[in-house]
């Protein structure tokens, strides 16, 4: 099963993608996580990506497309995967479709997690992230067992630099301008599924598993 997660920053794409990945035993591929890991390791890619990310802008398509196309060609993706944070622009979506078409395959579902902008800023200030394993928490809605320590791997959590309210506002503008058009794109392709992301996270997950049946 090949799945794309769509939705505004903070809509819950990562949270749901992790649960989908666990339940269906397919890799969770988050381009944001890949960039953050590169920044942490100080790679060239990380250095290039960081300037854009800190400004709340998108990393240029040419830095992200090949990375994802190579990643989904790996053996562990043979039974499918869940893409989180990619594609984010129409050119990225087209490049992915073309690369997959060469192998005669297609994306099965594009799941749009819908959350109004008003709810997002609030959610983001409480988000805490583990850069080691990619897990995401929320101080109120998804707290860790021990404060600021990742339940999965024991690493210390961070408040992401780009989760400051000013940067979140900018990211929402970028989302509406460059990423939201993908909803029409996948609707026209006949694979769009929409869920109400304002519900409790387990209820959102229940709705998603219904759709995937
Ligand atoms: P969120 O979880 O809030 O949606 P991500 O972790 O997916 O954020 O992405 C963080 C940042 O990484 C983005 O704001 C953008 O700068 C960069 N990024 C991630 N994926 C992409 C992509 N597919 N294209 C361009 N930039 C990306
Ligand atoms: P995205 O990957 O779309 O940027 P995340 O999955 O990181 O979003 O979620 C953003 C923040 O909101 C995190 O702190 C997460 O724990 C929290 N969150 C996710 N889903 C819900 C939900 N349904 N209700 C309340 N908070 C949520
Ligand atoms: Zn962790």
CSV table of N, CA and C and ligand atoms in Angstrom, one decimal, residues 7-10 13 30-33 35-36 49 52-53 56-61 64 84-88 92 124 127 160 162-163 171, ligand 1:
chain,number,residue,atom,x,y,z
A,7,UNK,N,-1.8,17.7,4.2
A,7,UNK,CA,-2.3,18.5,5.3
A,7,UNK,C,-1.4,19.6,5.7
A,8,UNK,N,-1.9,20.6,6.4
A,8,UNK,CA,-1.1,21.7,6.8
A,8,UNK,C,0.0,21.3,7.8
A,9,UNK,N,1.0,22.1,8.0
A,9,UNK,CA,1.9,21.8,9.1
A,9,UNK,C,1.2,21.7,10.4
A,10,UNK,N,1.4,20.6,11.1
A,10,UNK,CA,0.8,20.5,12.4
A,10,UNK,C,-0.6,19.8,12.4
A,13,UNK,N,-0.1,14.8,10.4
A,13,UNK,CA,0.4,13.9,9.3
A,13,UNK,C,1.4,12.9,9.9
A,30,UNK,N,9.5,10.5,6.2
A,30,UNK,CA,9.3,11.9,6.4
A,30,UNK,C,10.4,12.7,5.9
A,31,UNK,N,10.2,13.5,4.9
A,31,UNK,CA,11.2,14.4,4.4
A,31,UNK,C,11.7,15.4,5.4
A,32,UNK,N,10.8,15.9,6.3
A,32,UNK,CA,11.3,16.8,7.3
A,32,UNK,C,12.3,16.1,8.3
A,33,UNK,N,12.0,14.8,8.6
A,33,UNK,CA,12.9,14.0,9.5
A,33,UNK,C,14.2,13.8,8.8
A,35,UNK,N,15.6,15.7,6.5
A,35,UNK,CA,16.4,17.0,6.6
A,35,UNK,C,16.9,17.3,8.0
A,36,UNK,N,16.1,17.0,9.0
A,36,UNK,CA,16.6,17.3,10.4
A,36,UNK,C,17.7,16.4,10.8
A,49,UNK,N,19.5,22.9,3.4
A,49,UNK,CA,18.1,22.8,3.8
A,49,UNK,C,17.8,23.8,4.9
A,52,UNK,N,16.4,27.4,4.4
A,52,UNK,CA,15.0,27.4,4.0
A,52,UNK,C,14.0,27.1,5.1
A,53,UNK,N,14.4,26.0,5.8
A,53,UNK,CA,13.5,25.5,6.9
A,53,UNK,C,13.3,26.6,8.0
A,56,UNK,N,10.9,29.1,7.3
A,56,UNK,CA,9.5,28.6,7.1
A,56,UNK,C,9.2,28.5,5.6
A,57,UNK,N,10.2,28.5,4.8
A,57,UNK,CA,10.1,28.3,3.3
A,57,UNK,C,10.3,26.8,2.9
A,58,UNK,N,9.9,26.4,1.7
A,58,UNK,CA,10.1,25.1,1.3
A,58,UNK,C,11.6,25.0,0.7
A,59,UNK,N,12.2,23.8,0.9
A,59,UNK,CA,13.5,23.5,0.4
A,59,UNK,C,13.2,23.3,-1.2
A,60,UNK,N,14.1,23.8,-2.0
A,60,UNK,CA,13.8,23.7,-3.5
A,60,UNK,C,13.6,22.2,-3.9
A,61,UNK,N,12.7,22.1,-4.9
A,61,UNK,CA,12.3,20.8,-5.4
A,61,UNK,C,13.5,19.9,-5.8
A,64,UNK,N,15.0,17.7,-3.1
A,64,UNK,CA,14.1,16.8,-2.4
A,64,UNK,C,13.6,15.6,-3.3
A,84,UNK,N,5.3,11.2,4.2
A,84,UNK,CA,4.8,12.3,5.1
A,84,UNK,C,5.6,13.5,4.9
A,85,UNK,N,5.0,14.5,4.3
A,85,UNK,CA,5.7,15.8,4.0
A,85,UNK,C,6.2,15.9,2.6
A,86,UNK,N,5.9,14.9,1.8
A,86,UNK,CA,6.2,14.9,0.4
A,86,UNK,C,5.1,14.1,-0.4
A,87,UNK,N,4.7,14.6,-1.5
A,87,UNK,CA,5.1,15.9,-2.2
A,87,UNK,C,4.5,17.1,-1.5
A,88,UNK,N,5.1,18.2,-1.7
A,88,UNK,CA,4.6,19.5,-1.2
A,88,UNK,C,4.3,20.5,-2.3
A,92,UNK,N,6.7,18.4,-7.6
A,92,UNK,CA,7.2,17.2,-6.8
A,92,UNK,C,6.2,16.1,-7.1
A,124,UNK,N,1.1,23.7,17.6
A,124,UNK,CA,2.5,23.7,17.3
A,124,UNK,C,3.4,24.2,18.5
A,127,UNK,N,4.1,21.2,20.5
A,127,UNK,CA,4.7,20.0,19.9
A,127,UNK,C,6.1,19.9,20.4
A,160,UNK,N,11.0,22.5,18.1
A,160,UNK,CA,11.6,22.8,16.8
A,160,UNK,C,11.7,24.3,16.5
A,162,UNK,N,11.5,25.9,13.9
A,162,UNK,CA,10.5,26.4,13.0
A,162,UNK,C,9.0,26.3,13.6
A,163,UNK,N,8.9,25.9,14.8
A,163,UNK,CA,7.6,25.9,15.4
A,163,UNK,C,7.2,27.2,16.2
A,171,UNK,N,4.7,29.4,7.4
A,171,UNK,CA,4.5,28.0,6.9
A,171,UNK,C,3.1,27.7,6.4
B,1,LIG,P1,5.5,19.6,9.4
B,1,LIG,O1,5.6,18.3,10.1
B,1,LIG,O2,5.3,20.7,10.3
B,1,LIG,O3,4.5,19.6,8.2
B,1,LIG,P2,8.0,18.9,8.2
B,1,LIG,O4,8.8,18.2,9.2
B,1,LIG,O5,7.3,18.0,7.2
B,1,LIG,O6,7.0,19.9,8.8
B,1,LIG,O7,8.9,19.8,7.3
B,1,LIG,C1,9.7,20.8,7.9
B,1,LIG,C2,10.4,21.7,6.9
B,1,LIG,O8,11.2,20.9,6.0
B,1,LIG,C3,9.4,22.4,5.9
B,1,LIG,O9,8.9,23.6,6.4
B,1,LIG,C4,10.3,22.6,4.7
B,1,LIG,O10,11.2,23.7,4.9
B,1,LIG,C5,11.1,21.3,4.7
B,1,LIG,N1,10.5,20.3,3.8
B,1,LIG,C6,10.1,19.1,4.3
B,1,LIG,N2,9.6,18.3,3.2
B,1,LIG,C7,9.7,19.1,2.1
B,1,LIG,C8,9.4,19.0,0.8
B,1,LIG,N3,8.8,17.9,0.3
B,1,LIG,N4,9.7,20.0,-0.1
B,1,LIG,C9,10.2,21.1,0.3
B,1,LIG,N5,10.6,21.3,1.6
B,1,LIG,C10,10.3,20.4,2.5
